[in-house]
mmCIF file of C-alpha atoms and ligand atoms in Angstrom:
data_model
loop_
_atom_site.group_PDB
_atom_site.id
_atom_site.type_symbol
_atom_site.label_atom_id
_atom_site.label_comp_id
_atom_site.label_asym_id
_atom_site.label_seq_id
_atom_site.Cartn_x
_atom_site.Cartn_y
_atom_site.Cartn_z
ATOM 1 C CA UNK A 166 32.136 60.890 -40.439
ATOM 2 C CA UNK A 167 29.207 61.367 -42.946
ATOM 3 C CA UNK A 168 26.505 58.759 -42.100
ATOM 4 C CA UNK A 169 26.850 56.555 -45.154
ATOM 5 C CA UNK A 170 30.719 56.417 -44.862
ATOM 6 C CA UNK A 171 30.514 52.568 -43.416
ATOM 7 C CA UNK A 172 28.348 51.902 -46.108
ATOM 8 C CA UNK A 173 30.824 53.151 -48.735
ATOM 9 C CA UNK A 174 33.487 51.064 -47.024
ATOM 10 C CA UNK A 175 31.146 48.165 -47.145
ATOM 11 C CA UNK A 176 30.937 48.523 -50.750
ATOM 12 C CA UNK A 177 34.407 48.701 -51.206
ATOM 13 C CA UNK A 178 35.438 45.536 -49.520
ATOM 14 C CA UNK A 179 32.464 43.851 -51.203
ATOM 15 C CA UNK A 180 34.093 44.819 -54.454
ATOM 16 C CA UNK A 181 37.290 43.672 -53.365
ATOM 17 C CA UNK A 182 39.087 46.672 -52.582
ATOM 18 C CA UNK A 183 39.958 46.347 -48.933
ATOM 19 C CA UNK A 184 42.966 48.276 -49.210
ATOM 20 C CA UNK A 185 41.134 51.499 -49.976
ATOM 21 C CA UNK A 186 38.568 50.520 -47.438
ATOM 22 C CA UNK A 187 41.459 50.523 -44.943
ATOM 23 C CA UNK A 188 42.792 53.641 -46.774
ATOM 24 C CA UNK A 189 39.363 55.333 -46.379
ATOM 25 C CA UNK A 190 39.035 54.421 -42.663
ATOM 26 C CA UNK A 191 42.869 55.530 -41.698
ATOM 27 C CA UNK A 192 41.935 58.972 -43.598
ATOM 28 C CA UNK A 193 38.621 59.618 -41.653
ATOM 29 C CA UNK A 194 39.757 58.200 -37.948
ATOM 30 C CA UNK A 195 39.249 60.427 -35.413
ATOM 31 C CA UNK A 196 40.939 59.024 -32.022
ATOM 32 C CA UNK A 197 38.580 60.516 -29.610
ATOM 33 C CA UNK A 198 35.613 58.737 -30.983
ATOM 34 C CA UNK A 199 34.683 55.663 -29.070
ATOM 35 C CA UNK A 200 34.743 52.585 -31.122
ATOM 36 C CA UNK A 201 31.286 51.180 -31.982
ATOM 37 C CA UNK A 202 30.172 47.830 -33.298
ATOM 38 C CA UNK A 203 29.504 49.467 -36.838
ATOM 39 C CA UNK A 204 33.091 50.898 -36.963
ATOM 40 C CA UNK A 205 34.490 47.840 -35.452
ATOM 41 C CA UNK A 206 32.483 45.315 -37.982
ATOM 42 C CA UNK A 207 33.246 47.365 -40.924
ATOM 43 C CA UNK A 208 37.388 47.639 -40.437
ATOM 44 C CA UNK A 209 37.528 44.002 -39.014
ATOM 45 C CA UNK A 210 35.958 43.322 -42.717
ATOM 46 C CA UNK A 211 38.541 45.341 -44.065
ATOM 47 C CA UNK A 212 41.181 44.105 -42.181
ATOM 48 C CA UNK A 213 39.919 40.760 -42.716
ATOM 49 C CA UNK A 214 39.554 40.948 -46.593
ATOM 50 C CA UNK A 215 43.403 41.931 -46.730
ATOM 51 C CA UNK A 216 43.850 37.849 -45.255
ATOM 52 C CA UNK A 217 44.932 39.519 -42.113
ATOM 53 C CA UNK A 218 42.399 37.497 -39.584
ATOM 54 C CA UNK A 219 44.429 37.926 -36.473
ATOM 55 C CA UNK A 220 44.290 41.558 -37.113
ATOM 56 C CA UNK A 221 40.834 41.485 -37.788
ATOM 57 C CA UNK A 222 39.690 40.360 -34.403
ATOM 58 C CA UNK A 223 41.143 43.830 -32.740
ATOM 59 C CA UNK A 224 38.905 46.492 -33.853
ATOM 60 C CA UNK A 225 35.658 43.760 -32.654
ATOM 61 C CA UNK A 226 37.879 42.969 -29.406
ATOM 62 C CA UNK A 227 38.454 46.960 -28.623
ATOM 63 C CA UNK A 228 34.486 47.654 -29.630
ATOM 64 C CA UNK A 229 34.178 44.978 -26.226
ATOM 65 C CA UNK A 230 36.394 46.718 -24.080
ATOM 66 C CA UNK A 231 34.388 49.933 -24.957
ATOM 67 C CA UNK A 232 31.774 48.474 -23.543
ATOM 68 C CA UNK A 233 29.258 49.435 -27.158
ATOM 69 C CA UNK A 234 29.645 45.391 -28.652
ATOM 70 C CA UNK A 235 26.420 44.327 -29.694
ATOM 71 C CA UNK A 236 25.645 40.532 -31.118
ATOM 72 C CA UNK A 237 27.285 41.385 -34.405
ATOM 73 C CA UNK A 238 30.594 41.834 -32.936
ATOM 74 C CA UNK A 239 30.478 38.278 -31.179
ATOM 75 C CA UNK A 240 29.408 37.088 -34.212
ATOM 76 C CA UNK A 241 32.133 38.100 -36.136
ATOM 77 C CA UNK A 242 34.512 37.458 -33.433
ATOM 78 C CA UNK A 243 32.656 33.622 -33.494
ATOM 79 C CA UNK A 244 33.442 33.612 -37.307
ATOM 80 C CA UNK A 245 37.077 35.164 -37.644
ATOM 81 C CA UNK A 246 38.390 32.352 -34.688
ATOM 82 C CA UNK A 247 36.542 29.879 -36.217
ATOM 83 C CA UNK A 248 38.566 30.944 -39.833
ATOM 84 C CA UNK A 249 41.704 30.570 -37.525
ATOM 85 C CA UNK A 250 41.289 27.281 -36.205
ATOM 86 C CA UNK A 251 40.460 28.822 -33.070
ATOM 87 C CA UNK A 252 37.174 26.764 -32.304
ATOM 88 C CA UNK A 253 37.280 27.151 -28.312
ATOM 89 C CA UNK A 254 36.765 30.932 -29.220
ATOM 90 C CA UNK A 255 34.263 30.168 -31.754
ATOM 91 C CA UNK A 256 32.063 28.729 -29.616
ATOM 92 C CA UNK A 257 32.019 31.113 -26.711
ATOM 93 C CA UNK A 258 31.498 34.307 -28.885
ATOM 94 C CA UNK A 259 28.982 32.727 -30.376
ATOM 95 C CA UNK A 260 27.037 32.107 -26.891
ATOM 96 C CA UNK A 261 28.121 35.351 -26.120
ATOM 97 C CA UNK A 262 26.119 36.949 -29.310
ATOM 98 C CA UNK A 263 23.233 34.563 -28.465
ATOM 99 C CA UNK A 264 22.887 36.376 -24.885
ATOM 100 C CA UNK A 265 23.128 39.816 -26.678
ATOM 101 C CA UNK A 266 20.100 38.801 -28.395
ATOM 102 C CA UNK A 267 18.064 37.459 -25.212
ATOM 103 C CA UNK A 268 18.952 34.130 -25.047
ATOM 104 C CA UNK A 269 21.049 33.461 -21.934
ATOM 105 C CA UNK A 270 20.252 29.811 -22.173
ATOM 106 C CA UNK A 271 22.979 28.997 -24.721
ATOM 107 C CA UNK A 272 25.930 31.115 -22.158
ATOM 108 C CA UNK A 273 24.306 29.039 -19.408
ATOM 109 C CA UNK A 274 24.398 25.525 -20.976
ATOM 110 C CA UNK A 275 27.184 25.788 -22.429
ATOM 111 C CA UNK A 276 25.551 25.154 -26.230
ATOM 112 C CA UNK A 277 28.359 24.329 -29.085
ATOM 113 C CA UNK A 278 27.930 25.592 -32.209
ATOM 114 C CA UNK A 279 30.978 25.661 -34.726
ATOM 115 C CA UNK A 280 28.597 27.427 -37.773
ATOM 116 C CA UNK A 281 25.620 28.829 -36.102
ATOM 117 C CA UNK A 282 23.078 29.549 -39.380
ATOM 118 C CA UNK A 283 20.123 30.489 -36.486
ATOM 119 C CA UNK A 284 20.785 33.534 -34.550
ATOM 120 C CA UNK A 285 20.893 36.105 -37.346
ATOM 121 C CA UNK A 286 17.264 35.072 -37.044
ATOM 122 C CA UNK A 287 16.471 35.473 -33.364
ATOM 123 C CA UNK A 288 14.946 39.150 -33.004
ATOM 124 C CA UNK A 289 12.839 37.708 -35.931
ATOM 125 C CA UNK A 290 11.632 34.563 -35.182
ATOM 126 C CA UNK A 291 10.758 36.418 -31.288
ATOM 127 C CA UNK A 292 8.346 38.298 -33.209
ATOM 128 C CA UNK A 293 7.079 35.929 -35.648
ATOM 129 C CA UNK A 294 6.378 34.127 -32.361
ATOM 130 C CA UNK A 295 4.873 36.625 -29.936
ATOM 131 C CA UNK A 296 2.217 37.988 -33.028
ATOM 132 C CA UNK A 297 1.643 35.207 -34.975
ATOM 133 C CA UNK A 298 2.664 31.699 -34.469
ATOM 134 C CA UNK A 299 0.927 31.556 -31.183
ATOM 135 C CA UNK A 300 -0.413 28.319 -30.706
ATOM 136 C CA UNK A 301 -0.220 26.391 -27.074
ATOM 137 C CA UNK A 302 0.824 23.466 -27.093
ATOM 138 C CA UNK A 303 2.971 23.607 -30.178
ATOM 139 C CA UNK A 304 3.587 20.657 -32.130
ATOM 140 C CA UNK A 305 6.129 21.771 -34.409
ATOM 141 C CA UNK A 306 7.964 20.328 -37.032
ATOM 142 C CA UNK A 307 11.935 21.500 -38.413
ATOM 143 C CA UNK A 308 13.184 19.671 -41.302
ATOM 144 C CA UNK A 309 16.885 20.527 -41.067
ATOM 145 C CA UNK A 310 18.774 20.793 -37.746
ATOM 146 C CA UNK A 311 22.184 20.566 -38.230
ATOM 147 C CA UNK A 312 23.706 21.078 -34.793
ATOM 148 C CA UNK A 313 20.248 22.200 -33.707
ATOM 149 C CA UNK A 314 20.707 25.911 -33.535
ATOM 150 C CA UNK A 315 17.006 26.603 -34.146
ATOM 151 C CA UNK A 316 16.020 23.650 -32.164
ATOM 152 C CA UNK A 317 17.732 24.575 -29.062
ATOM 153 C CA UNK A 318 15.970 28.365 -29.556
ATOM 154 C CA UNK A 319 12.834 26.207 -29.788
ATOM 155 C CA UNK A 320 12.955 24.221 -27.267
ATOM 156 C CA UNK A 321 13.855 26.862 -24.486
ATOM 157 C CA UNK A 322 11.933 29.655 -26.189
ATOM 158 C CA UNK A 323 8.296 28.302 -27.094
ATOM 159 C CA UNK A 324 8.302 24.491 -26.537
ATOM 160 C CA UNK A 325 9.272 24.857 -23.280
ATOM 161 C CA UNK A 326 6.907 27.298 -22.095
ATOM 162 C CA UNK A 327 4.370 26.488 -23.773
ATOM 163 C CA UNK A 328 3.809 23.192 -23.806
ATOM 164 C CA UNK A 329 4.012 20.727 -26.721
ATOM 165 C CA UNK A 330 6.760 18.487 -28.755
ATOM 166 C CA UNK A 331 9.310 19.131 -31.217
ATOM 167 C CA UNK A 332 10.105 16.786 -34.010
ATOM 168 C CA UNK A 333 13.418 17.164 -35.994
ATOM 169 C CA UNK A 334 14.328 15.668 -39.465
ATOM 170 C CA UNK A 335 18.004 15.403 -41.023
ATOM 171 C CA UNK A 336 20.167 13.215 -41.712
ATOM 172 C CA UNK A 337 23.062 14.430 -39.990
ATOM 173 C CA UNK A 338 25.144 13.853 -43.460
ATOM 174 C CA UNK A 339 25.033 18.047 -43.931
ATOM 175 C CA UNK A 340 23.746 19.666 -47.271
ATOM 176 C CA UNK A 341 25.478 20.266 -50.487
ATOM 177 C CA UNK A 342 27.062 22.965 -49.504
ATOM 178 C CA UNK A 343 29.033 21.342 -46.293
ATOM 179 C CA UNK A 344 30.990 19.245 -49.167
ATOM 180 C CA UNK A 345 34.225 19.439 -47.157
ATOM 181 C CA UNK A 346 33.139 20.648 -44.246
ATOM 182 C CA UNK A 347 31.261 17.685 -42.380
ATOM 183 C CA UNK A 348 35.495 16.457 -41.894
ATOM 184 C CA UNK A 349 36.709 19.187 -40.371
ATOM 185 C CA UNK A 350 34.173 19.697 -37.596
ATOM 186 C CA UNK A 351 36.502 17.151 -35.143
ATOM 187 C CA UNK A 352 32.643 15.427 -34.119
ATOM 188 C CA UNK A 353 30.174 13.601 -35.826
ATOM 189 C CA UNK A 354 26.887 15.585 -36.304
ATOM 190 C CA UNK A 355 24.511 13.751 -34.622
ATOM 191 C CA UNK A 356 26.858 13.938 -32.111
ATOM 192 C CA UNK A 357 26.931 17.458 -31.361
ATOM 193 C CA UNK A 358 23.091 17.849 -32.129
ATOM 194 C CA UNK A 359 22.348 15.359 -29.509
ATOM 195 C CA UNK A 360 25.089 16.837 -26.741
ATOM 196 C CA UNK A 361 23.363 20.451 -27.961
ATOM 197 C CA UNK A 362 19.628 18.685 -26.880
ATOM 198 C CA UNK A 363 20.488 17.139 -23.535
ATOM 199 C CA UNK A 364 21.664 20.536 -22.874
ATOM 200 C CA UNK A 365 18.956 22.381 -22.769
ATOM 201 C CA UNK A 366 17.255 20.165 -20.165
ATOM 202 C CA UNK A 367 14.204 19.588 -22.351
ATOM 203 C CA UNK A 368 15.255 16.312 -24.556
ATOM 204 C CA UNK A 369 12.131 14.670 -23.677
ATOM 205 C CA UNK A 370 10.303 17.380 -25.591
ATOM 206 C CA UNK A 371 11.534 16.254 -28.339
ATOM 207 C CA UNK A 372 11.734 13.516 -31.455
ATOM 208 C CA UNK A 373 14.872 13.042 -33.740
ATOM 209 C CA UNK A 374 13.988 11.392 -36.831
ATOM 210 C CA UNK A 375 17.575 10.242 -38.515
ATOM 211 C CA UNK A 376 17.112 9.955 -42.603
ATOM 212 C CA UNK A 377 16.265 12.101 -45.933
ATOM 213 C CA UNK A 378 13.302 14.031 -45.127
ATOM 214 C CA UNK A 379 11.585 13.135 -48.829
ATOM 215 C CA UNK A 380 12.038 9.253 -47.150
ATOM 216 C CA UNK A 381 10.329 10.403 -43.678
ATOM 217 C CA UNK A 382 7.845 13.134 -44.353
ATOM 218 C CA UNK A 383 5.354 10.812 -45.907
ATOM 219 C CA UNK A 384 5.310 8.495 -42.969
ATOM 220 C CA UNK A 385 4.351 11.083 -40.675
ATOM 221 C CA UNK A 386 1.036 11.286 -43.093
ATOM 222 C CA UNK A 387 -2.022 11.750 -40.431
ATOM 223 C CA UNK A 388 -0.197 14.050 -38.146
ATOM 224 C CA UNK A 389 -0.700 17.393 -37.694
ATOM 225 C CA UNK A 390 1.960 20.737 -36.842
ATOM 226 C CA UNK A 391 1.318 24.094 -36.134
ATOM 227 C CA UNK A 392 4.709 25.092 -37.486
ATOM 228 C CA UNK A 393 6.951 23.503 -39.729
ATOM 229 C CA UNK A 394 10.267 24.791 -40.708
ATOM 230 C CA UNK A 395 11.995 23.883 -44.113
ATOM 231 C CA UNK A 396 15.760 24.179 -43.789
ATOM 232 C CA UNK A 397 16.750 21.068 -45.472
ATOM 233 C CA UNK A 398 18.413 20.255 -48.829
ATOM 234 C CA UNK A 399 18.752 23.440 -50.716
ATOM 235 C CA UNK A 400 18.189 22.087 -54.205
ATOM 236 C CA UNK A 401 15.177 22.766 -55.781
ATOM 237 C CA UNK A 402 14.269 19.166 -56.395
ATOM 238 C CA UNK A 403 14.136 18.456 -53.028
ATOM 239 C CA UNK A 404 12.855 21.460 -51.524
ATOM 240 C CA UNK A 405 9.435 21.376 -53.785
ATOM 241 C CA UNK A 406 8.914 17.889 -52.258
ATOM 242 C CA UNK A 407 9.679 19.261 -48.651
ATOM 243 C CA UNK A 408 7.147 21.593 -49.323
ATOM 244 C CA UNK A 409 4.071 19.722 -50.947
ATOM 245 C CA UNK A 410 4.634 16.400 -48.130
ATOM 246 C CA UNK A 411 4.506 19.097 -45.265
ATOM 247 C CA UNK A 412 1.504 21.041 -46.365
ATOM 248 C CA UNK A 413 -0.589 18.495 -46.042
ATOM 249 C CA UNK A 414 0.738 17.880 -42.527
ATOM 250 C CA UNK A 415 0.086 21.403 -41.870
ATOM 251 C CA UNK A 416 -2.653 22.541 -39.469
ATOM 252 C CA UNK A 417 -5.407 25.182 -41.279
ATOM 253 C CA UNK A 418 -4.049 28.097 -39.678
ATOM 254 C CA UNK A 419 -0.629 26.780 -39.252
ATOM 255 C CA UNK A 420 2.511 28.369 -40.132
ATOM 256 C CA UNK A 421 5.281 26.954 -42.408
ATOM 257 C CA UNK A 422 8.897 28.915 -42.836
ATOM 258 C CA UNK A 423 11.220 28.700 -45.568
ATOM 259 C CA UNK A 424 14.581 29.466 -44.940
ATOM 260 C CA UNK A 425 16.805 30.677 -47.885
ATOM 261 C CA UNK A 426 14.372 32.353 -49.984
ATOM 262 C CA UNK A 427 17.374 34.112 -51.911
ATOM 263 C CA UNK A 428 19.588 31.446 -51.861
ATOM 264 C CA UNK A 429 21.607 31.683 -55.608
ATOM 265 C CA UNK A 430 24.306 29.610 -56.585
ATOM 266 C CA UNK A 431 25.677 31.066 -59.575
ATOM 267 C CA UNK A 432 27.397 27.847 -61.054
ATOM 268 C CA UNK A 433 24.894 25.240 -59.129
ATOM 269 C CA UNK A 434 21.645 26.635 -60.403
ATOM 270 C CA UNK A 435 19.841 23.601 -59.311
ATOM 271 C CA UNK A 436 20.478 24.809 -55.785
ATOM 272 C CA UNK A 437 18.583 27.893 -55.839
ATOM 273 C CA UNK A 438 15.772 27.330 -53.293
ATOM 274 C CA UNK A 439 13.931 30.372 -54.380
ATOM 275 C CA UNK A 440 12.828 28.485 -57.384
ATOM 276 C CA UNK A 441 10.945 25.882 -55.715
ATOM 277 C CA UNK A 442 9.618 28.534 -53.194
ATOM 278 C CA UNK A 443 8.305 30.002 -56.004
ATOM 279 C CA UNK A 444 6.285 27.779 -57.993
ATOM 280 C CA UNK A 445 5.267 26.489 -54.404
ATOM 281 C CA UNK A 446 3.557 30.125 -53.680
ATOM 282 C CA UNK A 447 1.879 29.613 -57.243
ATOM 283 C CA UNK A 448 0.528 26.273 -57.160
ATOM 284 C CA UNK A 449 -1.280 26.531 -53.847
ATOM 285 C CA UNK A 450 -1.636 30.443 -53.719
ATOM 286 C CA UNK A 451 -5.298 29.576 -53.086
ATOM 287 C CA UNK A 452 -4.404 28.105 -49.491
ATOM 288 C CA UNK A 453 -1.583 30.334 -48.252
ATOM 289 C CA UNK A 454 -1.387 33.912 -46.868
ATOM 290 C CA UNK A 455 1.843 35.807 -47.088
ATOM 291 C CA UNK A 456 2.653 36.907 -43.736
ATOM 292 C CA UNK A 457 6.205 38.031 -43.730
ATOM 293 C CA UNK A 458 9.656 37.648 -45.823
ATOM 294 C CA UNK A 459 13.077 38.641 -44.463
ATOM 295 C CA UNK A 460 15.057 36.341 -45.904
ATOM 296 C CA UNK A 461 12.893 33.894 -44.919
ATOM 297 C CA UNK A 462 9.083 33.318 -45.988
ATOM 298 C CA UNK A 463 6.518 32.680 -43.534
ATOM 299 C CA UNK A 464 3.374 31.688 -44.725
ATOM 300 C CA UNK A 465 -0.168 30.720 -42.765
ATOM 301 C CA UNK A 466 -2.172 27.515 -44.651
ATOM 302 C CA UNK A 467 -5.749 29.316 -45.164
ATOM 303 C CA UNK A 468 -8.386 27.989 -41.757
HETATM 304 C C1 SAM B 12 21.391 24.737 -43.000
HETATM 305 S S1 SAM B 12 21.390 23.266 -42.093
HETATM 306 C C2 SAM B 12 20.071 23.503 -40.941
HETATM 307 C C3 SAM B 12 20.368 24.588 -39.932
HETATM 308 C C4 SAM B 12 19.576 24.468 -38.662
HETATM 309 N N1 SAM B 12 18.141 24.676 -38.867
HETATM 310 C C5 SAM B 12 20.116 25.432 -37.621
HETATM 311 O O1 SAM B 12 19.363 26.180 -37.024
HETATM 312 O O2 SAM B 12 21.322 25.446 -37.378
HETATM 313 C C6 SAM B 12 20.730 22.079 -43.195
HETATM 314 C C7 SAM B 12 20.600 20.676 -42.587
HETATM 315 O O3 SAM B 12 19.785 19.909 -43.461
HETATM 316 C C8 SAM B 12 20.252 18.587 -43.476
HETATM 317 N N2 SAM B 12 19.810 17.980 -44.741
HETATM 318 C C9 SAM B 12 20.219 18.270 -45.999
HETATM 319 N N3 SAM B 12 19.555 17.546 -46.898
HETATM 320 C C10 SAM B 12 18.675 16.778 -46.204
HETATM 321 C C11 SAM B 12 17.700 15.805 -46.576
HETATM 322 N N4 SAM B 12 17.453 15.508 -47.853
HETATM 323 N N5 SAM B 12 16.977 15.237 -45.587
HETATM 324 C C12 SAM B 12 17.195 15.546 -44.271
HETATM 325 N N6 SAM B 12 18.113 16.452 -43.872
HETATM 326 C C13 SAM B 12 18.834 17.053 -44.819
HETATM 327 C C14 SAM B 12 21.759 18.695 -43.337
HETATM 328 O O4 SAM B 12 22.307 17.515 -42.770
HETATM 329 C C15 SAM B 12 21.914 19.915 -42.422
HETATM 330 O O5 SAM B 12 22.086 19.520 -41.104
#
């Protein structure tokens, strides 16, 4: 196959056309190639975007038995069960991703995560961490933790080690977005945050602070982080106000991340984080270096 024939079928199913994607794919198989997680990802879409889930989990199951699955294909396999109702598998091919991508801790302690928004970031973040954000002890600061995907990472990946505490904001109500969901996820939030914590062994490392971040960011005026994550509310609104309270709890020379720099609602324009982001970057361009955005921004208050 030419080299940009999965992106071509990408294309296609992301225009809707997962028929010809499957057409495509059935002209150009060759049986004596051994499935890989590209091929496997890319007809499980196809598959998938026919409404055929069950068949969808095949070409990602066959790409295991092959012995080539990488953390995509648990990931998928995490998502397609979860689409099915099948949450039992949800959770283990997601912990099965997780040790793809170097972190054993979540196979080993059994971590549940039923939407897992983290470990697409993982390779990332390892970096960020390793060059950058290198501070011993850490005090760091995540406003958004849903069932504490990034704070579990935290926790066994840099608080741990290092030293230091982790403080967590939310509300455990979910975000716009989970409208719908928060009912179907058989547990209360908290609930699954907190079981997710006393997993990892290291719950005394860290402080869960229930409410609306705009209510509790200003009473933690007079301390100090070396990192602060924003992965809160998504509307603009709120993330502006996320932003400005933090900074000034922001150590010179510490690091604060936005997640979902390109987040767009098409019909829920107020919702697009990028726009707050944005005038953020403006206002106090005089204090903040750019150091890196995938996705996510990651910028270092001037020392
Ligand atoms: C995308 S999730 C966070 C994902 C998390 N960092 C992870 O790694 O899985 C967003 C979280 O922000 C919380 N949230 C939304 N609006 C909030 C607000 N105004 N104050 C505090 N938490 C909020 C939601 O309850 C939800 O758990």
């Amino acid at each position: 196959m030419k080299p940009d024939f999965w992106d071509t079928v990408r294309i296609l199913i992301a225009n809707g056309e997962p028929d010809e994607a499957l057409a495509r794919i059935a002209a150009n198989w060759d049986a004596s190639v051994t499935p890989n997680p590209e091929s496997a990802d890319a007809t499980a879409a196809a598959i998938a975007g026919t409404g055929d889930l069950v068949g969808a989990l095949a070409p990602l199951n066959a790409a295991i038995e092959s012995g080539t699955a990488n953390f995509h294909t648990y990931f998928r396999l995490a998502e397609y069960h979860r689409r099915l109702g099948q949450i039992k598998n949800t959770l283990i091919n997601h912990r099965l991703a997780h040790a793809q991508f170097g972190w054993p801790e979540s196979l080993a302690h059994g971590y549940s995560f039923t939407h897992d928004y983290f470990s697409p970031n993982i390779l990332i973040w390892e970096n960020w961490f390793r060059v950058h954000i290198t501070a011993k002890p850490i005090e760091a600061l995540e406003i958004g933790s849903w069932q504490g995907g990034s704070a579990t990472w935290l926790l066994d990946k840099v608080i741990s080690p290092r030293g230091g505490r982790l403080t967590c904001i939310d509300g455990f109500e979910g975000s716009s977005e989970h409208v719908g969901l928060m009912e179907t996820l058989g547990t209360r939030l908290e609930d699954i945050f907190d079981d997710n914590i006393e997993r990892t062994g290291h719950g005394d490392k860290l402080r869960k602070l229930v409410g609306r971040s705009q209510v509790i960011l200003p009473t933690l005026w007079g301390e100090n982080f070396d990192f602060i994550y924003i992965d809160g509310a998504h509307e603009a609104k709120f993330v502006i106000q996320d932003a400005v309270f933090s900074w000034g709890l922001l150590k010179p020379g510490g690091f604060m991340l936005f997640d979902d720099v390109g987040f767009k609602f098409a019909d829920h324009p107020e919702q697009n984080t990028g726009r707050a982001i944005d005038f953020f970057v403006s206002v106090f361009g005089d204090e903040i270096q750019q150091i890196d955005c995938r996705g996510q921004l990651l910028l270092q208050r001037s020392k």
